[in-house]
Tab-separated table of C-alpha atoms and ligand atoms in Angstrom:
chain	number	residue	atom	x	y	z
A	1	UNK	CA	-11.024	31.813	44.363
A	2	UNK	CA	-14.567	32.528	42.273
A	3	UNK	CA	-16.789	29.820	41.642
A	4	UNK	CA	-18.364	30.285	38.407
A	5	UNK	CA	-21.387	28.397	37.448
A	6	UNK	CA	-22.376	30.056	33.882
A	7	UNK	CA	-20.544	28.739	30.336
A	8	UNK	CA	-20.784	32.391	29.019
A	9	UNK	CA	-19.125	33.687	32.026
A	10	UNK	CA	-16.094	31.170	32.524
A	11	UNK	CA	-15.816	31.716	28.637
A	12	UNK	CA	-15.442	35.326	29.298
A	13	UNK	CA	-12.745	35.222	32.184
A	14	UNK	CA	-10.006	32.534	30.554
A	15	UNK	CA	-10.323	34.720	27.143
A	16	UNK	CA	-9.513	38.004	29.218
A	17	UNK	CA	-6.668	35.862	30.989
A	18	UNK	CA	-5.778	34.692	27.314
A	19	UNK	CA	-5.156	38.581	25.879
A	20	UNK	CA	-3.200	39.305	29.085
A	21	UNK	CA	-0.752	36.614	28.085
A	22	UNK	CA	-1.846	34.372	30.594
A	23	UNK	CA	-0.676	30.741	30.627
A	24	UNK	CA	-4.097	28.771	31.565
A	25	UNK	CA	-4.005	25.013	33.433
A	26	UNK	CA	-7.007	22.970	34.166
A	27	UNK	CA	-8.108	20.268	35.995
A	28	UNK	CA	-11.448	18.761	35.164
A	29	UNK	CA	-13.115	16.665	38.061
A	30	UNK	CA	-16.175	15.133	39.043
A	31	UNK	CA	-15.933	16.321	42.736
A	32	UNK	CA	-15.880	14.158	45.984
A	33	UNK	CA	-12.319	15.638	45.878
A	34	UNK	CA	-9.281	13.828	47.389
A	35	UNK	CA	-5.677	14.120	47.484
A	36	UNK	CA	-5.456	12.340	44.090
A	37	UNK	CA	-7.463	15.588	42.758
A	38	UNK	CA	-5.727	18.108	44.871
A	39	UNK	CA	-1.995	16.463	43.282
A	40	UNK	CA	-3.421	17.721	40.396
A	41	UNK	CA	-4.377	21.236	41.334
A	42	UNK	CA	-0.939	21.727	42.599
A	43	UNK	CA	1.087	21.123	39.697
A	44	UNK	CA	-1.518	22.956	37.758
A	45	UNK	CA	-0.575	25.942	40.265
A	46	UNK	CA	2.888	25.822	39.976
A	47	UNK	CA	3.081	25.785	35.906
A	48	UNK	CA	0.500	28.064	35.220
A	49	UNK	CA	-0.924	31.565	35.897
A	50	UNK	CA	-4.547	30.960	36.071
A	51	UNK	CA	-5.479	27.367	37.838
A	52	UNK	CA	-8.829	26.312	36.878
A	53	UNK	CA	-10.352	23.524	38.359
A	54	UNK	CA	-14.124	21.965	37.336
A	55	UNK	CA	-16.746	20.174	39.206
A	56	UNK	CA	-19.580	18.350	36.719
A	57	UNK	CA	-20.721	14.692	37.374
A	58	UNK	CA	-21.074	14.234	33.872
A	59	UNK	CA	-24.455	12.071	33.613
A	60	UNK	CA	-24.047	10.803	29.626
A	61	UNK	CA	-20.987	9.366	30.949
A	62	UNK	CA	-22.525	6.668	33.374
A	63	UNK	CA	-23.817	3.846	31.916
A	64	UNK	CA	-25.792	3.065	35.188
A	65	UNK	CA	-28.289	5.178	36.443
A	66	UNK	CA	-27.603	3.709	39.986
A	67	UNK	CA	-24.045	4.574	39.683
A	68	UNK	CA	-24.851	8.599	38.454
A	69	UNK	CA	-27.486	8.791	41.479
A	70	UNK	CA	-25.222	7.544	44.134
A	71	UNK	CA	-21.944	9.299	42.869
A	72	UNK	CA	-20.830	11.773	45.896
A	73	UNK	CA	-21.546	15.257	45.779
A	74	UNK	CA	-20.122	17.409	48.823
A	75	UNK	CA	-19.344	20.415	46.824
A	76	UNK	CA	-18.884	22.957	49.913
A	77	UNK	CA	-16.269	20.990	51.314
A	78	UNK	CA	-14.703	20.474	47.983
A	79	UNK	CA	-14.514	24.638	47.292
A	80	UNK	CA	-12.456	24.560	49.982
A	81	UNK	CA	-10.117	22.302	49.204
A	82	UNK	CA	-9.746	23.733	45.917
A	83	UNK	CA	-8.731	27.010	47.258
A	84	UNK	CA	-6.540	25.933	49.467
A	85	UNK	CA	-5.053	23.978	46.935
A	86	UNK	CA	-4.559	27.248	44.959
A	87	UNK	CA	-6.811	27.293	42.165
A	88	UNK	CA	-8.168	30.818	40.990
A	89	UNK	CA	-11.617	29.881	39.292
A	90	UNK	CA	-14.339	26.837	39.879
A	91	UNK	CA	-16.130	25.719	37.155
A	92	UNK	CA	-19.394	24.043	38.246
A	93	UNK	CA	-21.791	24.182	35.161
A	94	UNK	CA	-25.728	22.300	35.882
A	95	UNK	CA	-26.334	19.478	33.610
A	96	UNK	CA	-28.853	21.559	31.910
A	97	UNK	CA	-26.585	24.285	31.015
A	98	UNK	CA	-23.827	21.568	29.628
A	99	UNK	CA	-26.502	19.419	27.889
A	100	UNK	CA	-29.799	21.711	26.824
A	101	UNK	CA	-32.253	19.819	25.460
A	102	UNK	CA	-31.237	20.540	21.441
A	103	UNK	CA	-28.253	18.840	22.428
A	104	UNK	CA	-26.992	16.627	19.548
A	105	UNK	CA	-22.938	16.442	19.245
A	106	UNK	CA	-20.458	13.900	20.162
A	107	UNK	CA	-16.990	13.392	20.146
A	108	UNK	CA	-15.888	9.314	19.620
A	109	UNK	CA	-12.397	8.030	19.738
A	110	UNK	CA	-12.712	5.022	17.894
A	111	UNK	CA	-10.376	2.166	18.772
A	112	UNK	CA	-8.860	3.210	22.164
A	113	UNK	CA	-12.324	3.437	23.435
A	114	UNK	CA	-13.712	-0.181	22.410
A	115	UNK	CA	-11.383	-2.528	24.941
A	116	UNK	CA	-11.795	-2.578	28.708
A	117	UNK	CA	-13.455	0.046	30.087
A	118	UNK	CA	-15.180	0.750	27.109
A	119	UNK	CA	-15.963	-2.761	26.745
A	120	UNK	CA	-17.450	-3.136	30.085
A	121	UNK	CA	-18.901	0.396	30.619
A	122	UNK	CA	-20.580	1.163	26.766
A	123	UNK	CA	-20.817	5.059	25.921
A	124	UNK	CA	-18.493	5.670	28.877
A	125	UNK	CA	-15.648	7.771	26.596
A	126	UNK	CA	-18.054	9.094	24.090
A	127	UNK	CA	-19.525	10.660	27.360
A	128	UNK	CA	-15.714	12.014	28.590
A	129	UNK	CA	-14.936	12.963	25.453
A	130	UNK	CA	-17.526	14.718	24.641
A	131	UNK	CA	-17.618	16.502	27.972
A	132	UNK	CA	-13.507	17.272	27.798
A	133	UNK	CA	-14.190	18.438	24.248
A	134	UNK	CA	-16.431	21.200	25.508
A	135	UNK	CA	-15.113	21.942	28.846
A	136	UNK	CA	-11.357	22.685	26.584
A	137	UNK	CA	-13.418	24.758	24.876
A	138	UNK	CA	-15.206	26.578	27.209
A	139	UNK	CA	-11.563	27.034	29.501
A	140	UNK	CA	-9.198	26.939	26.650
A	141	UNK	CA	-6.334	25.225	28.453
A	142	UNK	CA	-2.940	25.500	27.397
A	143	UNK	CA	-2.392	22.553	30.117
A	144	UNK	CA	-4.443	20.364	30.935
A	145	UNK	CA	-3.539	17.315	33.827
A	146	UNK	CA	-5.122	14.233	34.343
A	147	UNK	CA	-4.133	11.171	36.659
A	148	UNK	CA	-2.793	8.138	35.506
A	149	UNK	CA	-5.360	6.265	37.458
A	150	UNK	CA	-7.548	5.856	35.061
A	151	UNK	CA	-4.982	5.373	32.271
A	152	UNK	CA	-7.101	4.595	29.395
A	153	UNK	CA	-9.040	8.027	29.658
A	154	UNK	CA	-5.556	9.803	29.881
A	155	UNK	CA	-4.805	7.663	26.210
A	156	UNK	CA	-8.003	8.442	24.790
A	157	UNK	CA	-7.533	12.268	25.772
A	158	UNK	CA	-4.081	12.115	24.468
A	159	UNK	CA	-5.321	10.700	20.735
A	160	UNK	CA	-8.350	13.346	21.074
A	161	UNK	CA	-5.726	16.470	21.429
A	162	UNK	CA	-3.787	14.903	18.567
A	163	UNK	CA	-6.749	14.132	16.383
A	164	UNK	CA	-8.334	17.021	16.708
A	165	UNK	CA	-5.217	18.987	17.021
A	166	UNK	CA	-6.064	21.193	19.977
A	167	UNK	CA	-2.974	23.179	21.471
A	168	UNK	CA	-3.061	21.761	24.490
A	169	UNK	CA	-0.239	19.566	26.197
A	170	UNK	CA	-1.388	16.794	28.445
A	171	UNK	CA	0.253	15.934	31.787
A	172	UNK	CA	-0.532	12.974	33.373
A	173	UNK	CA	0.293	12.785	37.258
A	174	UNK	CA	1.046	9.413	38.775
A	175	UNK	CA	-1.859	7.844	41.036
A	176	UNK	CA	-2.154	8.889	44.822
A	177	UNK	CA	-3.198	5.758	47.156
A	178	UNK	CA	-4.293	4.998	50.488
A	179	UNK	CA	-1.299	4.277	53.186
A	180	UNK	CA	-2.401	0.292	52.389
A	181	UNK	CA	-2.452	0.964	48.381
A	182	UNK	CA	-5.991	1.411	47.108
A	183	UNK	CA	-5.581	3.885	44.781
A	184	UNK	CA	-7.570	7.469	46.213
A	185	UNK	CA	-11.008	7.151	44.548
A	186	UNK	CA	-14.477	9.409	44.996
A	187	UNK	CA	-15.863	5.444	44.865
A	188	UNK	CA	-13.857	4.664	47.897
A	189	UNK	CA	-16.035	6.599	50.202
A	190	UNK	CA	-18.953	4.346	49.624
A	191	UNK	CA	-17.068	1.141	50.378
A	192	UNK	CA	-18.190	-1.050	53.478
A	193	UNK	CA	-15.844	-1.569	56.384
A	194	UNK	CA	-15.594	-5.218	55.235
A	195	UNK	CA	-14.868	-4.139	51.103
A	196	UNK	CA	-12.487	-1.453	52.110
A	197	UNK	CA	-10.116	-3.841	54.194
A	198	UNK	CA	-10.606	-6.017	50.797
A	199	UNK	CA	-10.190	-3.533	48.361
A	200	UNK	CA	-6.559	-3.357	49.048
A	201	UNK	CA	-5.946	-6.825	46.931
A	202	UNK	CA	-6.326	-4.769	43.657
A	203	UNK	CA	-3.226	-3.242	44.609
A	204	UNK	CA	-1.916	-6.464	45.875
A	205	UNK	CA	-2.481	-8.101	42.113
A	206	UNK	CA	-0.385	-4.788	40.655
A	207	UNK	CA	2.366	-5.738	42.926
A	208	UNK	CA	2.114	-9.417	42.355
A	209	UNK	CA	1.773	-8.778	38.632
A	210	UNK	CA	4.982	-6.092	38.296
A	211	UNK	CA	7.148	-8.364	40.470
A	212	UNK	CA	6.660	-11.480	38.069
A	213	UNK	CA	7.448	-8.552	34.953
A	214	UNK	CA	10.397	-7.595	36.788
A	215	UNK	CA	11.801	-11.398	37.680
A	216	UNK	CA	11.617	-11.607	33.875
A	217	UNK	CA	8.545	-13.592	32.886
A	218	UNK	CA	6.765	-12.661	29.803
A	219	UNK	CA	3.853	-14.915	29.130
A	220	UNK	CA	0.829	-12.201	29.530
A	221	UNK	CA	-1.536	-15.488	30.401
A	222	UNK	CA	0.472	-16.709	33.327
A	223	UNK	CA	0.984	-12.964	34.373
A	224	UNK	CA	-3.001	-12.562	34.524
A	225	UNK	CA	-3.406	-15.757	35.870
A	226	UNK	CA	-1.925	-15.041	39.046
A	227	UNK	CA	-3.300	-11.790	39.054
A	228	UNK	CA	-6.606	-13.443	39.236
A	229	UNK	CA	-5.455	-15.871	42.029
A	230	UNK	CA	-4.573	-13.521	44.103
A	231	UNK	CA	-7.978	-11.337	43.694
A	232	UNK	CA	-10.280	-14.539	43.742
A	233	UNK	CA	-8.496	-15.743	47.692
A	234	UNK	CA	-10.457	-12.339	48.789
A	235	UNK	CA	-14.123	-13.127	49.322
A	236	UNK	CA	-16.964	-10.474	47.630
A	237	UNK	CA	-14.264	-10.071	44.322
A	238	UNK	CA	-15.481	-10.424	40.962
A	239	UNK	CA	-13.143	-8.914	38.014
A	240	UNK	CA	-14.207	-7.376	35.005
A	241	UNK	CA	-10.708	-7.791	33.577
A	242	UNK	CA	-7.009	-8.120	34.585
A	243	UNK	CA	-4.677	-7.442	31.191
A	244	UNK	CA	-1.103	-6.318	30.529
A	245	UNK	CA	-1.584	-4.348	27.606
A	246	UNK	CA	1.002	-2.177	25.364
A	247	UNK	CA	0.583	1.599	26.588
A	248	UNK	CA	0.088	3.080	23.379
A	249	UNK	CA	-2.360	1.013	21.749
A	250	UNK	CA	-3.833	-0.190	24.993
A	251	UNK	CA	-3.528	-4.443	23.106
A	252	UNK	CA	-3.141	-7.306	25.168
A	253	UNK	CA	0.604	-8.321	24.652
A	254	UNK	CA	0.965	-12.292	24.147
A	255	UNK	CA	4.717	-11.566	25.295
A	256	UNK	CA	5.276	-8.729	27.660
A	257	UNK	CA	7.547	-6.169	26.842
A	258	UNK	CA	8.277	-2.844	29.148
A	259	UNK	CA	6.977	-0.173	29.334
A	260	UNK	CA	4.044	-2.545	29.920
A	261	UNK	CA	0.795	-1.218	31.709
A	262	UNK	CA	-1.144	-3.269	33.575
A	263	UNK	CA	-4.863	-3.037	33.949
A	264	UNK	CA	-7.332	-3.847	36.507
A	265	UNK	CA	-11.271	-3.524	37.022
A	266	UNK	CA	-12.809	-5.119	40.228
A	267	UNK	CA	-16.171	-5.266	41.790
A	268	UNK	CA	-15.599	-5.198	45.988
A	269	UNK	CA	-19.048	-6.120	47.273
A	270	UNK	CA	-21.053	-3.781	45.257
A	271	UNK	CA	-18.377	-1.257	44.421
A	272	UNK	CA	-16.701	-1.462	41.140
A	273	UNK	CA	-12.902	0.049	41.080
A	274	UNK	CA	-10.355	0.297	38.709
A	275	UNK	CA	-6.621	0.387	38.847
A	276	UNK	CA	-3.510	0.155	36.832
A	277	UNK	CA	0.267	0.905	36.975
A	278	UNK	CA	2.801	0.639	34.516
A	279	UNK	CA	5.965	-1.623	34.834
B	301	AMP	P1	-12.664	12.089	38.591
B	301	AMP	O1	-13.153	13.146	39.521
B	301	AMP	O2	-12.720	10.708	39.156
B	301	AMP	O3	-13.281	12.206	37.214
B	301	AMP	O4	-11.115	12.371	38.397
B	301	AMP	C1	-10.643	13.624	37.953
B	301	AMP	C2	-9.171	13.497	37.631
B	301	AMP	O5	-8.459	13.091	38.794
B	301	AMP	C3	-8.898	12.436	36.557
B	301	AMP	O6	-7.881	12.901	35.699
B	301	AMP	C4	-8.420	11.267	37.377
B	301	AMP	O7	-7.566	10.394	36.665
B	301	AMP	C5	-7.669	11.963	38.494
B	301	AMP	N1	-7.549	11.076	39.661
B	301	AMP	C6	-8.537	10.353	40.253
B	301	AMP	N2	-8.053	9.604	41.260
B	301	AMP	C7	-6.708	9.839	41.302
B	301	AMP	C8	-5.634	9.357	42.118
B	301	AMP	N3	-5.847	8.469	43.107
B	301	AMP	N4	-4.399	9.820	41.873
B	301	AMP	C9	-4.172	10.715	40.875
B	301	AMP	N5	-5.134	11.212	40.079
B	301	AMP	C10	-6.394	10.784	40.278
């Protein structure tokens, strides 16, 4: 595997592997890798002839400064794992090289982006859109695989492939938890002893929440409501938001119908995770 820290020269590499006929996957990350990641890099291996993976904490992204200074960064031990999880090129562009100061372009996906995360985190998807936007065209994917984790960035990539028309087909890989639940995060690493053991409730909720869906009730309040029980009996819990929303257009539904995804953003002590699944 070559790690590759120049635009020009990943540019240069995925258009040789282009004229040789090469099918290209791609798996943009922000590093701190886990096996949520390396689920990614796999699949990516085994449908494609050149695996690239990419490493940039993406700062106009992070609506906290607190959050972009403490994000993990343990990039040797993430070139390993990588490799070993088969991918042929690293992509690990400087902030400066991504964002020089002339800078001036953005990519904005208008609706999609306003609810939840958007709501909570303003600029967040201008940020990953913008960054996707120029790491497809820097890599020129013809697959590109994202986890279902954090399901409203896979939607918003979705509507920018289709808006913009980009040849490019989007898998999204179901989430990869902890033996407990919590849902594999680079955040994780920075929980307490104490959060951690109460971190698993935002799986709890999910369960809580899909069982009612599956007994057959339908009222999206009640649903939510004991979502919110269940997260407020943990101590150091605050929630952003708890929704069951339609998958496609990411609304609150009144009355539940399936598929139905259900959303979940939760501060544990001073750690803010999200989670989801879809029922
Ligand atoms: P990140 O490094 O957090 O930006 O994540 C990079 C990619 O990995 C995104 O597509 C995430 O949705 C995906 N991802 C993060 N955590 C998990 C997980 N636990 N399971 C599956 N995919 C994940």
């Amino acid at each position: 595997m070559r790690i590759i820290r120049h635009p020009a020269e990943i540019r240069r590499l995925t258009r040789r592997a282009k004229q040789q006929g090469k099918r290209i996957g791609f798996v943009p990350t922000m590093g701190a890798l886990h096996e949520g990641h390396l689920s990614l890099i796999r699949k990516a291996r085994g449908e494609n002839r050149l695996v690239v993976v990419s490493i940039f904490v993406n700062p106009i992204q992070f609506n906290r400064a607190s959050d972009l200074r403490s994000y993990p960064c343990t990039l040797q031990r993430d070139a390993r794992l990588v490799a070993e999880a088969g991918a042929d090129l690293l992509f690990v562009p400087s902030a400066k090289q991504m964002y020089p100061a002339s800078f001036q372009t953005t990519v904005e996906i208008s609706n999609l982006s306003r609810p939840w995360e958007g709501r909570f985190r303003p600029g967040h998807f201008r940020g990953v859109t913008t960054v996707v936007s120029k790491l497809f065209n820097l890599v020129q994917p013809d697959i590109v695989y994202f986890g279902q984790k954090d399901a409203q960035q896979a939607r918003v990539v979705r509507q920018m492939i289709r808006d913009l028309n980009l040849d490019i087909t989007l898998r999204v890989l179901p989430t990869v938890r902890e033996p407990d639940g919590l849902a594999m995060s680079s955040r994780n690493q920075r929980l307490s002893t104490e959060a951690r053991r109460s971190s698993r409730v935002l799986f709890q909720a999910l369960q809580e929440a899909t069982r009612l869906i599956q007994w057959g009730h339908r009222r999206e309040n009640e649903i939510v409501r004991r979502m919110r029980q269940v997260i407020r009996s943990v101590p150091g819990t605050r929630i952003d938001y708890a929704a069951v929303v339609d998958p496609e257009t990411l609304e609150r539904m009144r009355r539940v119908r399936r598929p139905a995804l259900i959303l979940l953003a939760v501060w544990v002590g001073k750690i803010r995770l999200i989670d989801c699944c879809e029922v």
